[in-house]
């Protein structure tokens, strides 16, 4: 009995010490991580959010053949297998087909995850157009004094957009103590951003690092005098005629946007971003972002990736590929959130859901683009 009591006593001591270490080291986000375990498309419900206000609604027309063509059984099976919640196809700026599952509908809000990176890229382009930022080659240290030393002083906005900053950042989604996990569940993104160190010469190697968008978001906030959500509302969401307000999740109440992820909206409103890219920065006859900036955004960086290959698949926070001879530009979230643009066929595809899974040896984005082009 005494032995059991001793074991329980020292076990209690160990638990107390572990918890003290977690709290005193500033890693209390671990509790939230353990509770929720994995990022979910409805996580806006567990975070504080800032509203991205909508303005005057601009309806998206439905094609005369709306929902008269159905996906093949193979494509339907894939959509179901990957726990798709929304699948939307626009052709010639009209809704050609849409379908929803698992209790979601055309008005349902869900997380876009890293699609948000592409949204931030557009906002950077607008800030450059307005003269708030000189160019993509402006030094980050012009905006953040903490970046005036070492390799940080070489960092430019272009490096952030192309994922070639070379930060000391572990882009791990499965590690409890990775900076990515801390950024997602933690409560002080600005501290994380200010403490970032560049450890290799920027502009040479492609390393996908979510922290880049935190720096870009801070630059927008500092130069434009608005929060990222306010700027997105004024310069993007309202001009796009979104039907619903969006939500951008924060690190804490009245805090800083999780700029690398966590822009929450619905399939139809997300499609407006695809239409903007399709028309080279124009929407409903009005220019929102310059054609030249988007041209650069869709140009491969050709940096050297971790496999020693040229990163021909990435521009300014937009993914790039081909199906046959057709160019494909897309924004991508970790769970298979996609805004896919196929200029040659005047097509925009939005897919939202819970799994990102390749099909027949090609990526999910390539399969969806190929199947949609063939079937619709």
mmCIF file of C-alpha atoms in Angstrom:
data_model
loop_
_atom_site.group_PDB
_atom_site.id
_atom_site.type_symbol
_atom_site.label_atom_id
_atom_site.label_comp_id
_atom_site.label_asym_id
_atom_site.label_seq_id
_atom_site.Cartn_x
_atom_site.Cartn_y
_atom_site.Cartn_z
ATOM 1 C CA UNK A 1 0.000 0.000 0.000
ATOM 2 C CA UNK A 2 2.867 2.397 0.905
ATOM 3 C CA UNK A 3 4.561 1.620 -2.414
ATOM 4 C CA UNK A 4 1.385 2.475 -4.325
ATOM 5 C CA UNK A 5 1.055 5.750 -2.421
ATOM 6 C CA UNK A 6 4.673 6.629 -3.212
ATOM 7 C CA UNK A 7 4.149 5.847 -6.900
ATOM 8 C CA UNK A 8 1.009 7.992 -7.001
ATOM 9 C CA UNK A 9 2.783 10.817 -5.158
ATOM 10 C CA UNK A 10 5.737 10.917 -7.544
ATOM 11 C CA UNK A 11 3.407 10.552 -10.507
ATOM 12 C CA UNK A 12 1.512 13.613 -9.284
ATOM 13 C CA UNK A 13 4.798 15.490 -8.839
ATOM 14 C CA UNK A 14 5.811 14.548 -12.398
ATOM 15 C CA UNK A 15 2.485 15.753 -13.797
ATOM 16 C CA UNK A 16 2.815 19.065 -11.937
ATOM 17 C CA UNK A 17 6.400 19.528 -13.170
ATOM 18 C CA UNK A 18 5.424 18.768 -16.765
ATOM 19 C CA UNK A 19 2.583 21.275 -16.627
ATOM 20 C CA UNK A 20 4.790 23.923 -15.024
ATOM 21 C CA UNK A 21 7.378 23.407 -17.750
ATOM 22 C CA UNK A 22 4.724 23.749 -20.470
ATOM 23 C CA UNK A 23 3.285 26.946 -18.991
ATOM 24 C CA UNK A 24 6.602 28.615 -18.060
ATOM 25 C CA UNK A 25 8.109 27.847 -21.482
ATOM 26 C CA UNK A 26 5.248 29.635 -23.213
ATOM 27 C CA UNK A 27 3.904 26.453 -24.757
ATOM 28 C CA UNK A 28 0.439 26.398 -23.198
ATOM 29 C CA UNK A 29 -0.959 26.026 -26.745
ATOM 30 C CA UNK A 30 -0.107 22.330 -26.285
ATOM 31 C CA UNK A 31 -3.295 21.814 -24.252
ATOM 32 C CA UNK A 32 -5.445 23.098 -27.098
ATOM 33 C CA UNK A 33 -3.499 20.982 -29.572
ATOM 34 C CA UNK A 34 -4.002 17.818 -27.560
ATOM 35 C CA UNK A 35 -7.698 18.541 -27.108
ATOM 36 C CA UNK A 36 -8.499 19.227 -30.767
ATOM 37 C CA UNK A 37 -5.768 16.922 -32.153
ATOM 38 C CA UNK A 38 -5.972 17.950 -35.815
ATOM 39 C CA UNK A 39 -6.980 21.009 -37.806
ATOM 40 C CA UNK A 40 -10.586 20.891 -39.003
ATOM 41 C CA UNK A 41 -12.536 22.827 -41.638
ATOM 42 C CA UNK A 42 -14.862 24.152 -38.924
ATOM 43 C CA UNK A 43 -12.109 25.441 -36.641
ATOM 44 C CA UNK A 44 -13.356 29.009 -36.962
ATOM 45 C CA UNK A 45 -15.724 27.938 -34.164
ATOM 46 C CA UNK A 46 -12.806 27.396 -31.745
ATOM 47 C CA UNK A 47 -10.901 30.593 -32.604
ATOM 48 C CA UNK A 48 -11.573 34.275 -32.263
ATOM 49 C CA UNK A 49 -12.408 35.757 -35.672
ATOM 50 C CA UNK A 50 -12.432 39.117 -37.400
ATOM 51 C CA UNK A 51 -15.153 39.836 -39.932
ATOM 52 C CA UNK A 52 -14.230 40.484 -43.556
ATOM 53 C CA UNK A 53 -17.254 42.599 -44.386
ATOM 54 C CA UNK A 54 -19.136 42.187 -47.647
ATOM 55 C CA UNK A 55 -20.573 45.121 -49.569
ATOM 56 C CA UNK A 56 -23.073 45.352 -52.400
ATOM 57 C CA UNK A 57 -23.928 41.849 -53.517
ATOM 58 C CA UNK A 58 -23.144 40.990 -57.157
ATOM 59 C CA UNK A 59 -25.016 37.784 -58.081
ATOM 60 C CA UNK A 60 -23.189 35.067 -59.991
ATOM 61 C CA UNK A 61 -25.469 33.986 -62.856
ATOM 62 C CA UNK A 62 -26.428 30.364 -63.380
ATOM 63 C CA UNK A 63 -25.842 28.899 -66.829
ATOM 64 C CA UNK A 64 -28.845 27.867 -68.928
ATOM 65 C CA UNK A 65 -27.611 24.295 -68.504
ATOM 66 C CA UNK A 66 -27.140 24.673 -64.726
ATOM 67 C CA UNK A 67 -26.826 21.247 -63.057
ATOM 68 C CA UNK A 68 -28.045 19.464 -66.197
ATOM 69 C CA UNK A 69 -24.705 17.695 -66.584
ATOM 70 C CA UNK A 70 -23.586 15.435 -63.760
ATOM 71 C CA UNK A 71 -20.063 14.224 -62.962
ATOM 72 C CA UNK A 72 -19.105 10.724 -64.051
ATOM 73 C CA UNK A 73 -19.442 7.963 -61.500
ATOM 74 C CA UNK A 74 -15.662 7.885 -61.172
ATOM 75 C CA UNK A 75 -15.497 11.574 -60.284
ATOM 76 C CA UNK A 76 -18.466 11.263 -57.921
ATOM 77 C CA UNK A 77 -16.797 8.343 -56.164
ATOM 78 C CA UNK A 78 -13.615 10.366 -55.768
ATOM 79 C CA UNK A 79 -15.509 13.342 -54.344
ATOM 80 C CA UNK A 80 -17.281 11.113 -51.840
ATOM 81 C CA UNK A 81 -14.139 9.162 -50.954
ATOM 82 C CA UNK A 82 -12.282 12.387 -50.148
ATOM 83 C CA UNK A 83 -15.148 13.685 -47.976
ATOM 84 C CA UNK A 84 -15.952 16.592 -50.269
ATOM 85 C CA UNK A 85 -18.350 19.162 -48.834
ATOM 86 C CA UNK A 86 -18.652 21.440 -51.894
ATOM 87 C CA UNK A 87 -17.936 21.055 -55.609
ATOM 88 C CA UNK A 88 -18.608 24.007 -57.880
ATOM 89 C CA UNK A 89 -17.862 24.531 -61.572
ATOM 90 C CA UNK A 90 -18.049 27.930 -63.291
ATOM 91 C CA UNK A 91 -17.833 28.190 -67.067
ATOM 92 C CA UNK A 92 -17.907 31.533 -68.849
ATOM 93 C CA UNK A 93 -18.500 33.265 -65.484
ATOM 94 C CA UNK A 94 -21.716 31.315 -64.782
ATOM 95 C CA UNK A 95 -22.416 28.492 -62.361
ATOM 96 C CA UNK A 96 -22.515 25.382 -64.495
ATOM 97 C CA UNK A 97 -22.654 22.757 -61.775
ATOM 98 C CA UNK A 98 -22.638 22.593 -57.980
ATOM 99 C CA UNK A 99 -23.236 19.965 -55.345
ATOM 100 C CA UNK A 100 -22.879 19.827 -51.561
ATOM 101 C CA UNK A 101 -22.559 17.041 -49.014
ATOM 102 C CA UNK A 102 -22.406 16.281 -45.308
ATOM 103 C CA UNK A 103 -24.823 19.017 -44.239
ATOM 104 C CA UNK A 104 -22.996 21.819 -46.072
ATOM 105 C CA UNK A 105 -24.711 24.016 -48.664
ATOM 106 C CA UNK A 106 -23.935 27.007 -50.874
ATOM 107 C CA UNK A 107 -24.010 29.341 -47.861
ATOM 108 C CA UNK A 108 -22.005 27.134 -45.487
ATOM 109 C CA UNK A 109 -18.777 28.564 -44.068
ATOM 110 C CA UNK A 110 -15.613 26.491 -43.838
ATOM 111 C CA UNK A 111 -11.862 26.981 -43.603
ATOM 112 C CA UNK A 112 -9.845 27.388 -46.780
ATOM 113 C CA UNK A 113 -6.538 26.717 -44.980
ATOM 114 C CA UNK A 114 -3.609 27.655 -47.282
ATOM 115 C CA UNK A 115 -5.874 29.064 -49.969
ATOM 116 C CA UNK A 116 -5.476 32.074 -47.662
ATOM 117 C CA UNK A 117 -1.852 32.383 -48.803
ATOM 118 C CA UNK A 118 -3.016 33.123 -52.339
ATOM 119 C CA UNK A 119 -5.497 35.684 -50.994
ATOM 120 C CA UNK A 120 -2.674 37.445 -49.131
ATOM 121 C CA UNK A 121 -0.662 37.455 -52.366
ATOM 122 C CA UNK A 122 -3.480 39.314 -54.142
ATOM 123 C CA UNK A 123 -3.612 41.844 -51.294
ATOM 124 C CA UNK A 124 0.137 42.436 -51.600
ATOM 125 C CA UNK A 125 -0.388 43.126 -55.310
ATOM 126 C CA UNK A 126 -3.091 45.671 -54.500
ATOM 127 C CA UNK A 127 -0.860 47.341 -51.910
ATOM 128 C CA UNK A 128 1.874 47.648 -54.553
ATOM 129 C CA UNK A 129 -0.629 49.039 -57.064
ATOM 130 C CA UNK A 130 -1.622 51.692 -54.525
ATOM 131 C CA UNK A 131 1.964 52.659 -53.777
ATOM 132 C CA UNK A 132 1.901 51.474 -50.169
ATOM 133 C CA UNK A 133 4.686 49.055 -51.108
ATOM 134 C CA UNK A 134 7.280 50.099 -53.699
ATOM 135 C CA UNK A 135 7.686 46.712 -55.381
ATOM 136 C CA UNK A 136 8.172 43.019 -54.674
ATOM 137 C CA UNK A 137 11.891 43.752 -54.384
ATOM 138 C CA UNK A 138 11.500 46.136 -51.452
ATOM 139 C CA UNK A 139 13.399 45.005 -48.367
ATOM 140 C CA UNK A 140 11.356 43.609 -45.497
ATOM 141 C CA UNK A 141 13.597 45.529 -43.092
ATOM 142 C CA UNK A 142 11.990 48.737 -44.410
ATOM 143 C CA UNK A 143 8.862 47.665 -42.538
ATOM 144 C CA UNK A 144 10.224 45.532 -39.690
ATOM 145 C CA UNK A 145 13.236 46.943 -37.785
ATOM 146 C CA UNK A 146 13.818 43.540 -36.180
ATOM 147 C CA UNK A 147 14.922 42.299 -39.633
ATOM 148 C CA UNK A 148 17.876 44.666 -40.096
ATOM 149 C CA UNK A 149 20.554 42.197 -38.975
ATOM 150 C CA UNK A 150 22.157 39.123 -40.534
ATOM 151 C CA UNK A 151 20.519 37.365 -43.462
ATOM 152 C CA UNK A 152 17.174 38.886 -42.442
ATOM 153 C CA UNK A 153 18.457 42.167 -43.893
ATOM 154 C CA UNK A 154 18.571 40.573 -47.384
ATOM 155 C CA UNK A 155 14.950 39.494 -47.278
ATOM 156 C CA UNK A 156 12.516 40.984 -49.817
ATOM 157 C CA UNK A 157 8.787 40.669 -50.390
ATOM 158 C CA UNK A 158 9.519 38.556 -53.473
ATOM 159 C CA UNK A 159 11.300 36.002 -51.293
ATOM 160 C CA UNK A 160 8.252 35.759 -49.036
ATOM 161 C CA UNK A 161 5.833 35.350 -51.949
ATOM 162 C CA UNK A 162 7.914 32.645 -53.626
ATOM 163 C CA UNK A 163 8.684 30.662 -50.475
ATOM 164 C CA UNK A 164 12.404 31.334 -50.736
ATOM 165 C CA UNK A 165 12.926 33.260 -47.483
ATOM 166 C CA UNK A 166 14.946 30.480 -45.837
ATOM 167 C CA UNK A 167 13.614 30.926 -42.311
ATOM 168 C CA UNK A 168 14.435 28.664 -39.364
ATOM 169 C CA UNK A 169 10.977 27.147 -39.579
ATOM 170 C CA UNK A 170 9.816 23.542 -39.436
ATOM 171 C CA UNK A 171 6.698 23.155 -41.612
ATOM 172 C CA UNK A 172 5.556 20.074 -39.720
ATOM 173 C CA UNK A 173 1.852 19.403 -39.228
ATOM 174 C CA UNK A 174 2.252 16.326 -37.038
ATOM 175 C CA UNK A 175 4.725 17.544 -34.437
ATOM 176 C CA UNK A 176 3.304 18.821 -31.180
ATOM 177 C CA UNK A 177 6.131 21.318 -30.766
ATOM 178 C CA UNK A 178 6.658 22.501 -34.343
ATOM 179 C CA UNK A 179 6.336 26.266 -34.959
ATOM 180 C CA UNK A 180 3.495 25.517 -37.375
ATOM 181 C CA UNK A 181 1.507 23.849 -34.613
ATOM 182 C CA UNK A 182 2.329 26.667 -32.203
ATOM 183 C CA UNK A 183 1.232 29.258 -34.762
ATOM 184 C CA UNK A 184 -2.075 27.490 -35.357
ATOM 185 C CA UNK A 185 -3.067 26.885 -31.728
ATOM 186 C CA UNK A 186 -0.980 29.577 -30.028
ATOM 187 C CA UNK A 187 -1.920 33.133 -29.129
ATOM 188 C CA UNK A 188 0.976 35.422 -30.155
ATOM 189 C CA UNK A 189 1.684 35.318 -33.888
ATOM 190 C CA UNK A 190 3.480 38.655 -33.927
ATOM 191 C CA UNK A 191 6.071 37.411 -31.439
ATOM 192 C CA UNK A 192 6.616 34.336 -33.598
ATOM 193 C CA UNK A 193 7.019 36.582 -36.644
ATOM 194 C CA UNK A 194 9.416 39.061 -35.010
ATOM 195 C CA UNK A 195 11.600 36.186 -33.726
ATOM 196 C CA UNK A 196 12.024 34.533 -37.149
ATOM 197 C CA UNK A 197 15.616 34.138 -38.337
ATOM 198 C CA UNK A 198 16.745 33.678 -41.934
ATOM 199 C CA UNK A 199 19.331 30.882 -41.919
ATOM 200 C CA UNK A 200 20.131 30.536 -45.628
ATOM 201 C CA UNK A 201 20.603 33.074 -48.385
ATOM 202 C CA UNK A 202 17.102 34.142 -49.556
ATOM 203 C CA UNK A 203 16.004 33.747 -53.158
ATOM 204 C CA UNK A 204 17.819 30.499 -53.935
ATOM 205 C CA UNK A 205 15.915 27.553 -52.487
ATOM 206 C CA UNK A 206 12.194 26.803 -52.361
ATOM 207 C CA UNK A 207 11.018 25.889 -48.861
ATOM 208 C CA UNK A 208 7.282 25.957 -48.262
ATOM 209 C CA UNK A 209 6.947 27.861 -44.976
ATOM 210 C CA UNK A 210 3.664 29.191 -43.641
ATOM 211 C CA UNK A 211 5.391 31.896 -41.615
ATOM 212 C CA UNK A 212 6.077 33.877 -44.811
ATOM 213 C CA UNK A 213 2.446 34.979 -44.947
ATOM 214 C CA UNK A 214 2.599 36.255 -41.378
ATOM 215 C CA UNK A 215 5.340 38.665 -42.431
ATOM 216 C CA UNK A 216 3.388 39.719 -45.535
ATOM 217 C CA UNK A 217 0.257 40.309 -43.447
ATOM 218 C CA UNK A 218 2.190 42.465 -40.991
ATOM 219 C CA UNK A 219 3.591 44.534 -43.869
ATOM 220 C CA UNK A 220 0.049 45.102 -45.172
ATOM 221 C CA UNK A 221 -1.157 46.088 -41.704
ATOM 222 C CA UNK A 222 1.743 48.492 -41.161
ATOM 223 C CA UNK A 223 1.726 50.158 -44.582
ATOM 224 C CA UNK A 224 -2.031 50.349 -45.111
ATOM 225 C CA UNK A 225 -3.041 51.309 -41.587
ATOM 226 C CA UNK A 226 -5.708 48.601 -41.424
ATOM 227 C CA UNK A 227 -5.958 45.073 -40.142
ATOM 228 C CA UNK A 228 -5.570 42.389 -42.784
ATOM 229 C CA UNK A 229 -9.311 41.677 -42.588
ATOM 230 C CA UNK A 230 -10.244 45.342 -43.003
ATOM 231 C CA UNK A 231 -7.947 45.688 -45.997
ATOM 232 C CA UNK A 232 -9.277 42.453 -47.512
ATOM 233 C CA UNK A 233 -12.829 43.704 -47.074
ATOM 234 C CA UNK A 234 -12.216 47.106 -48.622
ATOM 235 C CA UNK A 235 -9.942 46.085 -51.485
ATOM 236 C CA UNK A 236 -11.109 42.553 -52.329
ATOM 237 C CA UNK A 237 -14.247 41.174 -50.712
ATOM 238 C CA UNK A 238 -16.468 44.204 -51.345
ATOM 239 C CA UNK A 239 -15.233 44.779 -54.940
ATOM 240 C CA UNK A 240 -15.822 41.077 -55.633
ATOM 241 C CA UNK A 241 -19.469 41.505 -54.606
ATOM 242 C CA UNK A 242 -19.363 38.649 -52.101
ATOM 243 C CA UNK A 243 -22.760 37.574 -50.867
ATOM 244 C CA UNK A 244 -21.637 36.777 -47.341
ATOM 245 C CA UNK A 245 -19.129 38.248 -44.950
ATOM 246 C CA UNK A 246 -16.073 36.068 -44.435
ATOM 247 C CA UNK A 247 -14.271 35.301 -41.193
ATOM 248 C CA UNK A 248 -10.517 35.444 -40.699
ATOM 249 C CA UNK A 249 -9.426 33.557 -37.593
ATOM 250 C CA UNK A 250 -7.164 35.330 -35.089
ATOM 251 C CA UNK A 251 -4.495 34.302 -32.600
ATOM 252 C CA UNK A 252 -6.499 35.922 -29.774
ATOM 253 C CA UNK A 253 -9.375 38.336 -29.279
ATOM 254 C CA UNK A 254 -8.783 41.534 -31.299
ATOM 255 C CA UNK A 255 -5.468 39.969 -32.317
ATOM 256 C CA UNK A 256 -3.564 39.167 -35.498
ATOM 257 C CA UNK A 257 -4.901 37.145 -38.420
ATOM 258 C CA UNK A 258 -3.693 33.621 -39.071
ATOM 259 C CA UNK A 259 -2.700 34.898 -42.497
ATOM 260 C CA UNK A 260 -1.258 31.617 -43.770
ATOM 261 C CA UNK A 261 -4.584 29.887 -43.243
ATOM 262 C CA UNK A 262 -8.025 30.336 -41.796
ATOM 263 C CA UNK A 263 -9.898 32.569 -44.232
ATOM 264 C CA UNK A 264 -13.395 31.113 -43.875
ATOM 265 C CA UNK A 265 -16.101 31.429 -46.511
ATOM 266 C CA UNK A 266 -18.286 29.420 -48.899
ATOM 267 C CA UNK A 267 -17.812 27.874 -52.346
ATOM 268 C CA UNK A 268 -19.653 30.501 -54.388
ATOM 269 C CA UNK A 269 -17.855 33.428 -52.794
ATOM 270 C CA UNK A 270 -14.495 31.651 -53.102
ATOM 271 C CA UNK A 271 -15.194 31.235 -56.822
ATOM 272 C CA UNK A 272 -15.067 35.019 -57.211
ATOM 273 C CA UNK A 273 -11.339 34.886 -56.480
ATOM 274 C CA UNK A 274 -10.945 32.338 -59.274
ATOM 275 C CA UNK A 275 -12.884 34.603 -61.643
ATOM 276 C CA UNK A 276 -10.600 37.497 -60.702
ATOM 277 C CA UNK A 277 -7.543 35.423 -61.633
ATOM 278 C CA UNK A 278 -9.234 34.165 -64.804
ATOM 279 C CA UNK A 279 -9.775 37.748 -65.985
ATOM 280 C CA UNK A 280 -6.299 38.943 -65.043
ATOM 281 C CA UNK A 281 -7.353 41.184 -62.175
ATOM 282 C CA UNK A 282 -10.721 42.360 -63.480
ATOM 283 C CA UNK A 283 -14.095 41.555 -61.922
ATOM 284 C CA UNK A 284 -17.467 42.734 -63.177
ATOM 285 C CA UNK A 285 -15.742 45.214 -65.482
ATOM 286 C CA UNK A 286 -13.623 46.812 -62.747
ATOM 287 C CA UNK A 287 -9.917 46.394 -62.075
ATOM 288 C CA UNK A 288 -9.077 45.113 -58.610
ATOM 289 C CA UNK A 289 -5.398 44.155 -58.978
ATOM 290 C CA UNK A 290 -2.986 44.915 -61.807
ATOM 291 C CA UNK A 291 -2.594 42.522 -64.709
ATOM 292 C CA UNK A 292 1.190 42.814 -64.493
ATOM 293 C CA UNK A 293 1.277 41.681 -60.867
ATOM 294 C CA UNK A 294 -0.925 38.674 -61.628
ATOM 295 C CA UNK A 295 1.230 37.848 -64.644
ATOM 296 C CA UNK A 296 4.223 37.682 -62.306
ATOM 297 C CA UNK A 297 2.155 35.674 -59.796
ATOM 298 C CA UNK A 298 1.516 33.028 -62.456
ATOM 299 C CA UNK A 299 5.155 32.858 -63.556
ATOM 300 C CA UNK A 300 7.141 29.893 -62.158
ATOM 301 C CA UNK A 301 9.810 30.899 -59.667
ATOM 302 C CA UNK A 302 12.092 28.049 -60.829
ATOM 303 C CA UNK A 303 13.883 28.056 -57.501
ATOM 304 C CA UNK A 304 15.583 24.854 -56.393
ATOM 305 C CA UNK A 305 13.368 22.681 -54.218
ATOM 306 C CA UNK A 306 14.319 20.066 -51.630
ATOM 307 C CA UNK A 307 14.568 17.388 -54.342
ATOM 308 C CA UNK A 308 17.065 19.450 -56.309
ATOM 309 C CA UNK A 309 14.467 20.196 -58.994
ATOM 310 C CA UNK A 310 13.287 23.553 -60.293
ATOM 311 C CA UNK A 311 10.090 24.728 -58.585
ATOM 312 C CA UNK A 312 8.255 25.327 -61.860
ATOM 313 C CA UNK A 313 5.029 24.654 -59.960
ATOM 314 C CA UNK A 314 4.954 27.803 -57.808
ATOM 315 C CA UNK A 315 4.713 31.550 -58.416
ATOM 316 C CA UNK A 316 3.721 34.314 -56.008
ATOM 317 C CA UNK A 317 1.881 32.017 -53.560
ATOM 318 C CA UNK A 318 -0.063 30.385 -56.399
ATOM 319 C CA UNK A 319 0.436 26.788 -57.536
ATOM 320 C CA UNK A 320 0.988 26.112 -61.234
ATOM 321 C CA UNK A 321 0.564 23.014 -63.389
ATOM 322 C CA UNK A 322 -0.698 21.817 -66.790
ATOM 323 C CA UNK A 323 -3.275 19.381 -68.110
ATOM 324 C CA UNK A 324 -2.210 18.580 -71.632
ATOM 325 C CA UNK A 325 -1.372 21.923 -73.217
ATOM 326 C CA UNK A 326 -3.602 23.935 -70.871
ATOM 327 C CA UNK A 327 -2.214 26.060 -68.066
ATOM 328 C CA UNK A 328 -3.753 25.568 -64.630
ATOM 329 C CA UNK A 329 -3.391 28.051 -61.769
ATOM 330 C CA UNK A 330 -4.676 27.133 -58.350
ATOM 331 C CA UNK A 331 -4.814 27.939 -54.662
ATOM 332 C CA UNK A 332 -4.615 24.945 -52.350
ATOM 333 C CA UNK A 333 -5.451 24.116 -48.734
ATOM 334 C CA UNK A 334 -4.112 21.164 -46.782
ATOM 335 C CA UNK A 335 -7.402 19.233 -46.678
ATOM 336 C CA UNK A 336 -8.096 19.582 -50.387
ATOM 337 C CA UNK A 337 -9.479 23.102 -50.521
ATOM 338 C CA UNK A 338 -9.028 24.290 -54.092
ATOM 339 C CA UNK A 339 -9.700 27.299 -56.260
ATOM 340 C CA UNK A 340 -8.637 26.066 -59.696
ATOM 341 C CA UNK A 341 -8.460 28.311 -62.761
ATOM 342 C CA UNK A 342 -8.184 26.969 -66.332
ATOM 343 C CA UNK A 343 -7.972 30.020 -68.621
ATOM 344 C CA UNK A 344 -8.135 28.175 -71.957
ATOM 345 C CA UNK A 345 -11.560 26.701 -71.196
ATOM 346 C CA UNK A 346 -12.728 29.743 -69.179
ATOM 347 C CA UNK A 347 -13.310 27.483 -66.188
ATOM 348 C CA UNK A 348 -13.137 27.978 -62.421
ATOM 349 C CA UNK A 349 -13.448 25.036 -60.026
ATOM 350 C CA UNK A 350 -13.953 25.246 -56.267
ATOM 351 C CA UNK A 351 -13.652 22.123 -54.196
ATOM 352 C CA UNK A 352 -13.963 22.177 -50.404
ATOM 353 C CA UNK A 353 -13.666 19.163 -48.141
ATOM 354 C CA UNK A 354 -11.746 17.158 -45.599
ATOM 355 C CA UNK A 355 -9.171 15.119 -47.557
ATOM 356 C CA UNK A 356 -6.502 15.872 -50.142
ATOM 357 C CA UNK A 357 -5.741 12.664 -51.991
ATOM 358 C CA UNK A 358 -4.027 11.995 -55.346
ATOM 359 C CA UNK A 359 -5.834 10.035 -58.031
ATOM 360 C CA UNK A 360 -4.319 7.828 -60.733
ATOM 361 C CA UNK A 361 -0.809 9.026 -59.955
ATOM 362 C CA UNK A 362 -1.524 12.737 -60.245
ATOM 363 C CA UNK A 363 -2.323 15.378 -57.637
ATOM 364 C CA UNK A 364 -5.878 16.116 -56.556
ATOM 365 C CA UNK A 365 -5.782 19.508 -58.280
ATOM 366 C CA UNK A 366 -4.607 17.990 -61.557
ATOM 367 C CA UNK A 367 -7.205 15.237 -61.398
ATOM 368 C CA UNK A 368 -10.045 17.655 -60.656
ATOM 369 C CA UNK A 369 -8.931 19.983 -63.456
ATOM 370 C CA UNK A 370 -8.582 17.142 -65.928
ATOM 371 C CA UNK A 371 -11.845 15.411 -65.016
ATOM 372 C CA UNK A 372 -13.816 18.647 -65.033
ATOM 373 C CA UNK A 373 -12.414 19.706 -68.401
ATOM 374 C CA UNK A 374 -13.298 16.335 -69.909
ATOM 375 C CA UNK A 375 -16.761 16.024 -68.363
ATOM 376 C CA UNK A 376 -18.059 19.586 -68.396
#
